PDB file of N, CA, C and O in Angstrom:
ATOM      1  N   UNK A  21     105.029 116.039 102.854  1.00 93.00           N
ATOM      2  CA  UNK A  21     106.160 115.864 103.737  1.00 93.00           C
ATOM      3  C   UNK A  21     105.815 114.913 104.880  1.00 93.00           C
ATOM      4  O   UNK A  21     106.471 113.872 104.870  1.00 93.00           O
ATOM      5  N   UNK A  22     104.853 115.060 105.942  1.00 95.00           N
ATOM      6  CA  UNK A  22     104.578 114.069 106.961  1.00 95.00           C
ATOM      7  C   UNK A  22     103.703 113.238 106.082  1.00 95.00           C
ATOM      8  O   UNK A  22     103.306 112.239 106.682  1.00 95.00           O
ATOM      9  N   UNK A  23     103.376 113.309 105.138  1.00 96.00           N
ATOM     10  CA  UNK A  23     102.657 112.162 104.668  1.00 96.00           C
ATOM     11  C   UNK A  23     104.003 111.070 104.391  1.00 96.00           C
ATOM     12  O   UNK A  23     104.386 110.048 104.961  1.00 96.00           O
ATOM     13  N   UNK A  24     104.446 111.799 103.307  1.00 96.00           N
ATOM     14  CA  UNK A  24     106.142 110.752 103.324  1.00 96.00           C
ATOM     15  C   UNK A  24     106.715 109.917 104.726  1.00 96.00           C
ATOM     16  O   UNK A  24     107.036 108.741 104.899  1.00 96.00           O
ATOM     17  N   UNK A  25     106.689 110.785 105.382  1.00 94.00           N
ATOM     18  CA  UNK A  25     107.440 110.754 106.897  1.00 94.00           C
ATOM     19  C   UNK A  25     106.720 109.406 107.107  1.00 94.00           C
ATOM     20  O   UNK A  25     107.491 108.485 107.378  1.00 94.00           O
ATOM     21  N   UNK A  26     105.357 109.074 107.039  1.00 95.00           N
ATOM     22  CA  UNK A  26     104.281 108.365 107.928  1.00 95.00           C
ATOM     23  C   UNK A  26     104.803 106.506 107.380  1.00 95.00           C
ATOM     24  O   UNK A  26     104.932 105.423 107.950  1.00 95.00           O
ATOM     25  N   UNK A  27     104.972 107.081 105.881  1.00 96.00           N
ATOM     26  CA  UNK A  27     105.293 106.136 105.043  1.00 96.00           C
ATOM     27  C   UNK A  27     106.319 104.854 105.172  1.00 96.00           C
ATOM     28  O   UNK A  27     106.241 103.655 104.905  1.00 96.00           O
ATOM     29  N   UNK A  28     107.791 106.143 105.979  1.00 95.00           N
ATOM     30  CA  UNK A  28     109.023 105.589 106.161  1.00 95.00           C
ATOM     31  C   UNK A  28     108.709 104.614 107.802  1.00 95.00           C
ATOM     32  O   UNK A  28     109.049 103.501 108.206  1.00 95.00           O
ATOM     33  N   UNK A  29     107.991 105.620 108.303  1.00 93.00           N
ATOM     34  CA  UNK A  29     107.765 105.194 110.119  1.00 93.00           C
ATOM     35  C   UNK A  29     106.972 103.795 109.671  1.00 93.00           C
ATOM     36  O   UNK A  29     107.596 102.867 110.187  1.00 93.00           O
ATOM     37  N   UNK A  30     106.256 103.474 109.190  1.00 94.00           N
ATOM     38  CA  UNK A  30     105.493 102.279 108.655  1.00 94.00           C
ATOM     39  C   UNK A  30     105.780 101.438 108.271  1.00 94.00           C
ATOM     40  O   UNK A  30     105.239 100.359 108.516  1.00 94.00           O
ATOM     41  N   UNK A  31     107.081 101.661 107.258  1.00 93.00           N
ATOM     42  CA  UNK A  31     107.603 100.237 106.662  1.00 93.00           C
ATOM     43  C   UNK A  31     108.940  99.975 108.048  1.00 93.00           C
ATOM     44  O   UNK A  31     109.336  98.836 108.297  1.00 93.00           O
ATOM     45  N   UNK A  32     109.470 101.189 108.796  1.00 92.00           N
ATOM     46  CA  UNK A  32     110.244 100.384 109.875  1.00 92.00           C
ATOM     47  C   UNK A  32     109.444  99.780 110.765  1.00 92.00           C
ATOM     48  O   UNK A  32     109.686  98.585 110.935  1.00 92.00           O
ATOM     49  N   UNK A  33     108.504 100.277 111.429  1.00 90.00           N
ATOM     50  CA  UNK A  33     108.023  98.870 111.939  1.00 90.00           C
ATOM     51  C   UNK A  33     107.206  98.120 111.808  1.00 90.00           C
ATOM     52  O   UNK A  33     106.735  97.533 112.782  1.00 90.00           O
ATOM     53  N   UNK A  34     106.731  97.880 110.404  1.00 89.00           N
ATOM     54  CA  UNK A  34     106.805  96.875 109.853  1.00 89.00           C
ATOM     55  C   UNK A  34     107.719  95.318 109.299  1.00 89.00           C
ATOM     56  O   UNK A  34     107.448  94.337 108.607  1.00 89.00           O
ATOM     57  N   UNK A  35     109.217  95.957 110.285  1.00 90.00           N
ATOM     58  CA  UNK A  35     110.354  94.789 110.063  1.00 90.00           C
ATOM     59  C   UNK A  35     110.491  94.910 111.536  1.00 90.00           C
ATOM     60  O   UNK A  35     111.606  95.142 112.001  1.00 90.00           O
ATOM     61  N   UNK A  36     109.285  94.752 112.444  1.00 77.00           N
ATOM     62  CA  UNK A  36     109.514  94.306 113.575  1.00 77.00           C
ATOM     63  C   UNK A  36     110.138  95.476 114.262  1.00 77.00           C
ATOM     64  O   UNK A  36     110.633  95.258 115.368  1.00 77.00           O
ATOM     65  N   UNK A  37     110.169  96.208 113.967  1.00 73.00           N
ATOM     66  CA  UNK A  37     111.058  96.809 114.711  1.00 73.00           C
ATOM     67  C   UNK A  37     110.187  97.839 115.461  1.00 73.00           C
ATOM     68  O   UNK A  37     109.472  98.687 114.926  1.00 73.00           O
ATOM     69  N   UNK A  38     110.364  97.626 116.834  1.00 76.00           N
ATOM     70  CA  UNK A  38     109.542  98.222 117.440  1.00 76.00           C
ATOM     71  C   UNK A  38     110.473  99.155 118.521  1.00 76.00           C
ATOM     72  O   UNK A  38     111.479  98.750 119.102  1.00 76.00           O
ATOM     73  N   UNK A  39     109.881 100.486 118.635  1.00 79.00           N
ATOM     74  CA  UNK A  39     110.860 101.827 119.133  1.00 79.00           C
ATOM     75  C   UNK A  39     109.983 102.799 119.489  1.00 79.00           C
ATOM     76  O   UNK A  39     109.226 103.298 118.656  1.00 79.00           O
ATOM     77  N   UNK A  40     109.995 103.107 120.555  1.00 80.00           N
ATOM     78  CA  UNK A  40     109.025 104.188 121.170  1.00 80.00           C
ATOM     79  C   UNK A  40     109.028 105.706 120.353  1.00 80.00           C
ATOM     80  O   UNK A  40     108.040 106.413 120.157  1.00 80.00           O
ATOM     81  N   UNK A  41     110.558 106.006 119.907  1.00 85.00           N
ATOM     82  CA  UNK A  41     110.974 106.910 119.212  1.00 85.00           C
ATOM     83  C   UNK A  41     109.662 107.190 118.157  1.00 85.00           C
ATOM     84  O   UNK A  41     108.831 108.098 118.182  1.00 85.00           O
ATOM     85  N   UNK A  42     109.839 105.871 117.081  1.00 89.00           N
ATOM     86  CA  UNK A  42     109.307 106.044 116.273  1.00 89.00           C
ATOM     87  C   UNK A  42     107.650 105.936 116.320  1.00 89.00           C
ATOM     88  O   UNK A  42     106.866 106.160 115.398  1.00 89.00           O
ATOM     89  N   UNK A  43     107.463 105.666 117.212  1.00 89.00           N
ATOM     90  CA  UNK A  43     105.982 105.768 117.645  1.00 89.00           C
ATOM     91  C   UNK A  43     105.322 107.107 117.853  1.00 89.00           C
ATOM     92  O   UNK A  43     104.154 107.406 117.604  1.00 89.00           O
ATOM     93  N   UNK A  44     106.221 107.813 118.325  1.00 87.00           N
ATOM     94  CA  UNK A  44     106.190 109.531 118.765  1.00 87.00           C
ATOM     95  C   UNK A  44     106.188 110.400 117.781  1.00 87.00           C
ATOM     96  O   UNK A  44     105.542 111.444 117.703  1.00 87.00           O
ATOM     97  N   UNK A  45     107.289 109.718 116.666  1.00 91.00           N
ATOM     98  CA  UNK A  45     107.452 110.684 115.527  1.00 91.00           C
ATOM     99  C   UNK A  45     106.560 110.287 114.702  1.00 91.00           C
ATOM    100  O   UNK A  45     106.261 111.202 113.934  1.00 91.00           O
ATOM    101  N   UNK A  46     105.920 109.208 114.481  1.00 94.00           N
ATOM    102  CA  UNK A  46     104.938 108.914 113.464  1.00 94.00           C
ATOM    103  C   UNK A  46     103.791 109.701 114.301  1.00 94.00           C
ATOM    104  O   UNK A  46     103.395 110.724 113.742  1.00 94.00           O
ATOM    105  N   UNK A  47     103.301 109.445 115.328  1.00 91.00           N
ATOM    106  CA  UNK A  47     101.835 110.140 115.898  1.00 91.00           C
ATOM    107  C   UNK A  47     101.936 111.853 115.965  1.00 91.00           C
ATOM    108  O   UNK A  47     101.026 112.674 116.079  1.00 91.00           O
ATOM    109  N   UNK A  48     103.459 112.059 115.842  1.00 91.00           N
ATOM    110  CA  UNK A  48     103.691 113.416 115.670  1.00 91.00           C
ATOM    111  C   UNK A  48     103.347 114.265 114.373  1.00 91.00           C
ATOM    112  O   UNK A  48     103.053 115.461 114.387  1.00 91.00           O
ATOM    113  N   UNK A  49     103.440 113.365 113.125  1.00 95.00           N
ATOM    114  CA  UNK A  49     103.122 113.919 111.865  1.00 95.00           C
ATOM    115  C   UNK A  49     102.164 113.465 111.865  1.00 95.00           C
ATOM    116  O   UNK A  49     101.772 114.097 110.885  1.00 95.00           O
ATOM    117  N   UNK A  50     101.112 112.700 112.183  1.00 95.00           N
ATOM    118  CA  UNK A  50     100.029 112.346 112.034  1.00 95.00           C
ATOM    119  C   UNK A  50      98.868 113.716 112.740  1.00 95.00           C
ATOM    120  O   UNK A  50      97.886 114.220 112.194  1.00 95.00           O
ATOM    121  N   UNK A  51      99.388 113.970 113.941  1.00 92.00           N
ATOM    122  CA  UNK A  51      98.929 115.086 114.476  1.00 92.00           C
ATOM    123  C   UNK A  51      98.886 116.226 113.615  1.00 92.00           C
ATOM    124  O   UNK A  51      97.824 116.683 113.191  1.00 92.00           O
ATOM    125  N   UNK A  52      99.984 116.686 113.351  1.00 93.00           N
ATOM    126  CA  UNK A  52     100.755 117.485 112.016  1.00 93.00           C
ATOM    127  C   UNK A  52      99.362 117.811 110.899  1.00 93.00           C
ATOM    128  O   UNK A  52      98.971 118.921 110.539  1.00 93.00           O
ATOM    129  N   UNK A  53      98.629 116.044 110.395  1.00 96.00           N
ATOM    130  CA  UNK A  53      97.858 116.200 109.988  1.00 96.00           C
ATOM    131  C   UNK A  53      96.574 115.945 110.102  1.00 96.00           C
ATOM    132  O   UNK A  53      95.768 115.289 109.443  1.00 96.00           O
ATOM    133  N   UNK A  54      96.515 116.804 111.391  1.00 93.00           N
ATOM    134  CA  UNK A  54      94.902 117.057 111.717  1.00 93.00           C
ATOM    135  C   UNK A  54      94.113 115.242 111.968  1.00 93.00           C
ATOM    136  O   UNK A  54      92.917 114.956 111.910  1.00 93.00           O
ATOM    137  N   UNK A  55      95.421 114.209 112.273  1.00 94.00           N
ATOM    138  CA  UNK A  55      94.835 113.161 111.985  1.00 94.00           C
ATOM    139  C   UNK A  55      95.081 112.534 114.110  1.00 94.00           C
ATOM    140  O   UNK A  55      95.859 111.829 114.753  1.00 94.00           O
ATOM    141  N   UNK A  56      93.979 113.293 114.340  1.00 91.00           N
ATOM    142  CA  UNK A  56      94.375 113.403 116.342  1.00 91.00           C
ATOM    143  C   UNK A  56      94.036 111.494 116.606  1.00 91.00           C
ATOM    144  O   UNK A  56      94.749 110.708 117.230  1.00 91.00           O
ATOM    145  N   UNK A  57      92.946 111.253 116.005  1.00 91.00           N
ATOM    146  CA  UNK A  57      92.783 109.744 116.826  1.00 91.00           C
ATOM    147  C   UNK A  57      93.853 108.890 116.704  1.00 91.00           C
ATOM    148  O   UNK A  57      94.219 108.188 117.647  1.00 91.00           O
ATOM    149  N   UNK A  58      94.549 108.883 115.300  1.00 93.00           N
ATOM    150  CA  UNK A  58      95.018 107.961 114.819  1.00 93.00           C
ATOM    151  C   UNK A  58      97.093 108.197 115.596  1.00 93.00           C
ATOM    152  O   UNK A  58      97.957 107.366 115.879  1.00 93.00           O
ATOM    153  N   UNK A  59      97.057 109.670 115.647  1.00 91.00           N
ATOM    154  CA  UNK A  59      98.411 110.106 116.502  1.00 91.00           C
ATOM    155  C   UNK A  59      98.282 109.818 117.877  1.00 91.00           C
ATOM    156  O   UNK A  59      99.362 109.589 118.421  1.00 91.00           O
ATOM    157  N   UNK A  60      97.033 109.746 118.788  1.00 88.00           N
ATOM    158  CA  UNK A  60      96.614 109.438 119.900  1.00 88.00           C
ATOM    159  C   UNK A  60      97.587 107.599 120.205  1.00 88.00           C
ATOM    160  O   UNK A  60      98.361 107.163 121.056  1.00 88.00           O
ATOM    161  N   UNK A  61      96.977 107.094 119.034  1.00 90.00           N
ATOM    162  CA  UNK A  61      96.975 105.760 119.101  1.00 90.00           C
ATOM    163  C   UNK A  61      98.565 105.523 118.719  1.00 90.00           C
ATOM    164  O   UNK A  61      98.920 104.345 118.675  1.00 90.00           O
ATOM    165  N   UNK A  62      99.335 106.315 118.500  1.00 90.00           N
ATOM    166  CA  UNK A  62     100.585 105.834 118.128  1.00 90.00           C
ATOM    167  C   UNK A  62     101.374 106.725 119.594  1.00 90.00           C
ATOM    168  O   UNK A  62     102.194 106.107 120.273  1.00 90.00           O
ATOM    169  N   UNK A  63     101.111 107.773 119.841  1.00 84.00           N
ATOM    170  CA  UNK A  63     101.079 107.937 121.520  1.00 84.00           C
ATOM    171  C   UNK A  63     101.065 107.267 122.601  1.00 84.00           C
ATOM    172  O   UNK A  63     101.991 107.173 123.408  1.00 84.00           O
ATOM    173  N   UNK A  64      99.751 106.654 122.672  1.00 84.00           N
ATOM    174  CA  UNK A  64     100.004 105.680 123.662  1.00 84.00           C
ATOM    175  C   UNK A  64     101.077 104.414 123.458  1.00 84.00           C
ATOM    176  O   UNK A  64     101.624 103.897 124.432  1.00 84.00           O
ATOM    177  N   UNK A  65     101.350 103.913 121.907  1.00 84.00           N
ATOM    178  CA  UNK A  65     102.168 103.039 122.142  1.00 84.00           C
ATOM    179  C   UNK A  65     103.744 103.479 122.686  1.00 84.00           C
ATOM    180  O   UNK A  65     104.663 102.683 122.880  1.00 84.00           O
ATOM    181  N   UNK A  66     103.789 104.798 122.855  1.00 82.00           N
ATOM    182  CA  UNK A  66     105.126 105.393 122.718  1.00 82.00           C
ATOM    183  C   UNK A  66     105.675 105.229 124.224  1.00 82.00           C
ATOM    184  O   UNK A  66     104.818 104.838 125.016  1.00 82.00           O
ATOM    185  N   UNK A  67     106.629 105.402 124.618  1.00 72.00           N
ATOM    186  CA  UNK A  67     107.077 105.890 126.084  1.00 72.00           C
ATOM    187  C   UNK A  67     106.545 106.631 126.745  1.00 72.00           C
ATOM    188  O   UNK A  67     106.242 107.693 126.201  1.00 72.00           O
ATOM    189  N   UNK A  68     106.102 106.411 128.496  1.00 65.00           N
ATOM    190  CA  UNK A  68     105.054 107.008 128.619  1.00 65.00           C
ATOM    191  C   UNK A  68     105.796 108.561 129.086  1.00 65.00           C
ATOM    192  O   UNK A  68     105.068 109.496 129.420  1.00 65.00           O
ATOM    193  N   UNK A  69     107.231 108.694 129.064  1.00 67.00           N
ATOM    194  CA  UNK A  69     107.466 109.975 129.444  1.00 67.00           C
ATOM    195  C   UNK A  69     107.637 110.630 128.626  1.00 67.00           C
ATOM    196  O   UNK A  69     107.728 111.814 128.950  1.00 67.00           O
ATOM    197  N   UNK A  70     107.815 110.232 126.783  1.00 69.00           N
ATOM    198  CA  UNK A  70     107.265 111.032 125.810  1.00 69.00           C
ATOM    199  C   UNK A  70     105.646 111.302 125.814  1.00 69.00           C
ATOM    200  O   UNK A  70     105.280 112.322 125.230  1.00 69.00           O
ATOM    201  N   UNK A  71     104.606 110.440 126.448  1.00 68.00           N
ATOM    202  CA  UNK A  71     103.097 111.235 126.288  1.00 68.00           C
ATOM    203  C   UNK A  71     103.131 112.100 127.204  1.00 68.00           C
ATOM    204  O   UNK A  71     102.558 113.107 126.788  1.00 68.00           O
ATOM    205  N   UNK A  72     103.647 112.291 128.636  1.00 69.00           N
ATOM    206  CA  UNK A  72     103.689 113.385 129.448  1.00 69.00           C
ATOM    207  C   UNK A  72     104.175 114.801 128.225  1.00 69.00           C
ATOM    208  O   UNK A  72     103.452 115.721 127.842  1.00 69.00           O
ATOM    209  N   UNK A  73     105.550 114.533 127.873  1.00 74.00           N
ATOM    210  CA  UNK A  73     105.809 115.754 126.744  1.00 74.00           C
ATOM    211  C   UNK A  73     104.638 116.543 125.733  1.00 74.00           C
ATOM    212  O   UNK A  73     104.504 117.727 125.426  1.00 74.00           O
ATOM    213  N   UNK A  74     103.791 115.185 125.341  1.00 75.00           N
ATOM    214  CA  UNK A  74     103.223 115.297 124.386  1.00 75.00           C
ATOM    215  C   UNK A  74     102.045 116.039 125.073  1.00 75.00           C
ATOM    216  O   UNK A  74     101.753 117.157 124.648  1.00 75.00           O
ATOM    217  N   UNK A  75     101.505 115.622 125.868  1.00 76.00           N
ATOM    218  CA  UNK A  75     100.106 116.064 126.217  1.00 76.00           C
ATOM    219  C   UNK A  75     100.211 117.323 126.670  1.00 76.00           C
ATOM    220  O   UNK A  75      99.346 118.177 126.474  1.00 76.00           O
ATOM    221  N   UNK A  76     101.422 117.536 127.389  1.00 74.00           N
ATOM    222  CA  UNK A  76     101.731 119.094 127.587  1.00 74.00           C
ATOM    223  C   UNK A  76     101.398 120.300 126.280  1.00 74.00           C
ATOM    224  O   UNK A  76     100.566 121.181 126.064  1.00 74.00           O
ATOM    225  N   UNK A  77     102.639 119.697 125.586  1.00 80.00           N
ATOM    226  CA  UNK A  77     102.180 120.664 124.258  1.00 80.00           C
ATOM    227  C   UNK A  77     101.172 120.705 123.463  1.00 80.00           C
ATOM    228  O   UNK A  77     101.151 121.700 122.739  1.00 80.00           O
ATOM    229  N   UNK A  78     100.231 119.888 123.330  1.00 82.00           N
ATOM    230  CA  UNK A  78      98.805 119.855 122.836  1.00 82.00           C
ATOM    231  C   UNK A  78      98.278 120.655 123.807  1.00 82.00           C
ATOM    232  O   UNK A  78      97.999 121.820 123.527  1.00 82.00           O
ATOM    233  N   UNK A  79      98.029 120.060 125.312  1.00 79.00           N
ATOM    234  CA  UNK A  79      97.630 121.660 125.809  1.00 79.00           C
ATOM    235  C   UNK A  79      97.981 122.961 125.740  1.00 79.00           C
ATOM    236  O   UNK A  79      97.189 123.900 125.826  1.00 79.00           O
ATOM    237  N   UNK A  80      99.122 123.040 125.591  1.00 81.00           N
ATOM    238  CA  UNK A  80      99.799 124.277 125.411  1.00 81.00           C
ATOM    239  C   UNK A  80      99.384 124.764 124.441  1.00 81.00           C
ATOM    240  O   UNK A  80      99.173 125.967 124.590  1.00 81.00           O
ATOM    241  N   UNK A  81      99.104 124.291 123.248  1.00 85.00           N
ATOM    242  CA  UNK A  81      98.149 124.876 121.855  1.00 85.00           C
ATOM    243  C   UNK A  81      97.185 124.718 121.688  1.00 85.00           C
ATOM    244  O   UNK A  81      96.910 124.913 120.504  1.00 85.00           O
ATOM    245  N   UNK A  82      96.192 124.368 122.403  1.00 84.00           N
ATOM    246  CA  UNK A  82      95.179 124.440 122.827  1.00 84.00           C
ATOM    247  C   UNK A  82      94.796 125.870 123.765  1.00 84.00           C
ATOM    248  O   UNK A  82      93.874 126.679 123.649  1.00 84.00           O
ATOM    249  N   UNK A  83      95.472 125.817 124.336  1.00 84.00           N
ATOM    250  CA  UNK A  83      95.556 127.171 124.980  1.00 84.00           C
ATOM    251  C   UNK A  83      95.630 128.460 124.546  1.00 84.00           C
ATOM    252  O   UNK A  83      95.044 129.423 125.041  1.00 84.00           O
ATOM    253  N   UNK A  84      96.744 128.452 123.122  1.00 85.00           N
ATOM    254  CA  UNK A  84      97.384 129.391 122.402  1.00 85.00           C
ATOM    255  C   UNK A  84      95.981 129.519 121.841  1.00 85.00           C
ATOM    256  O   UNK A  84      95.336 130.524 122.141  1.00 85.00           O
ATOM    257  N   UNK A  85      95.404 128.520 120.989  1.00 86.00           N
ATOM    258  CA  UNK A  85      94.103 128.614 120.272  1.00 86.00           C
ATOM    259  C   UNK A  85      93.414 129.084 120.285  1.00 86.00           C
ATOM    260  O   UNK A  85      92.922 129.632 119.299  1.00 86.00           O
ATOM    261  N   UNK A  86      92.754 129.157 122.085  1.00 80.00           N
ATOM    262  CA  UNK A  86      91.446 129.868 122.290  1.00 80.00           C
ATOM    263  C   UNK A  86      91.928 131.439 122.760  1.00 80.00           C
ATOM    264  O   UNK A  86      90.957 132.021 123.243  1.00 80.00           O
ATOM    265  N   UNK A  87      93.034 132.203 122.754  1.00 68.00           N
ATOM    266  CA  UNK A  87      93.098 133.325 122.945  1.00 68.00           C
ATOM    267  C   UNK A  87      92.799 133.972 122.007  1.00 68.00           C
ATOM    268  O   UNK A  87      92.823 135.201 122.072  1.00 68.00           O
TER     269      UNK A  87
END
């Protein structure tokens, strides 16, 4: 499923098309799969008030984790 997902996010911007959206949702399934550097890196290209969102909830399960 996010492997698919990664697939579709790839060939759109690959036609140029460049969208913070899709930067978020691709590093989002990438995360999804245990794949942190490579979702990191599609993070930072994203909006930076989607990485505020983001970094929240990684801490936030991070948190959940170690209880």
């Amino acid at each position: 499923m996010y492997e698919e997902a990664i697939e579709y996010y790839d060939k759109y911007l690959d036609c140029d098309n460049i969208s913070n959206e899709v930067y978020f949702y691709r590093g989002f399934a990438k995360y999804k799969l245990s794949d942190y550097k490579n979702a990191v890196k599609d993070f930072d290209k994203a909006d930076n008030n989607i990485k505020v969102i983001v970094l929240k909830m990684i801490s936030k399960i991070k948190s959940i984790l170690k209880k």
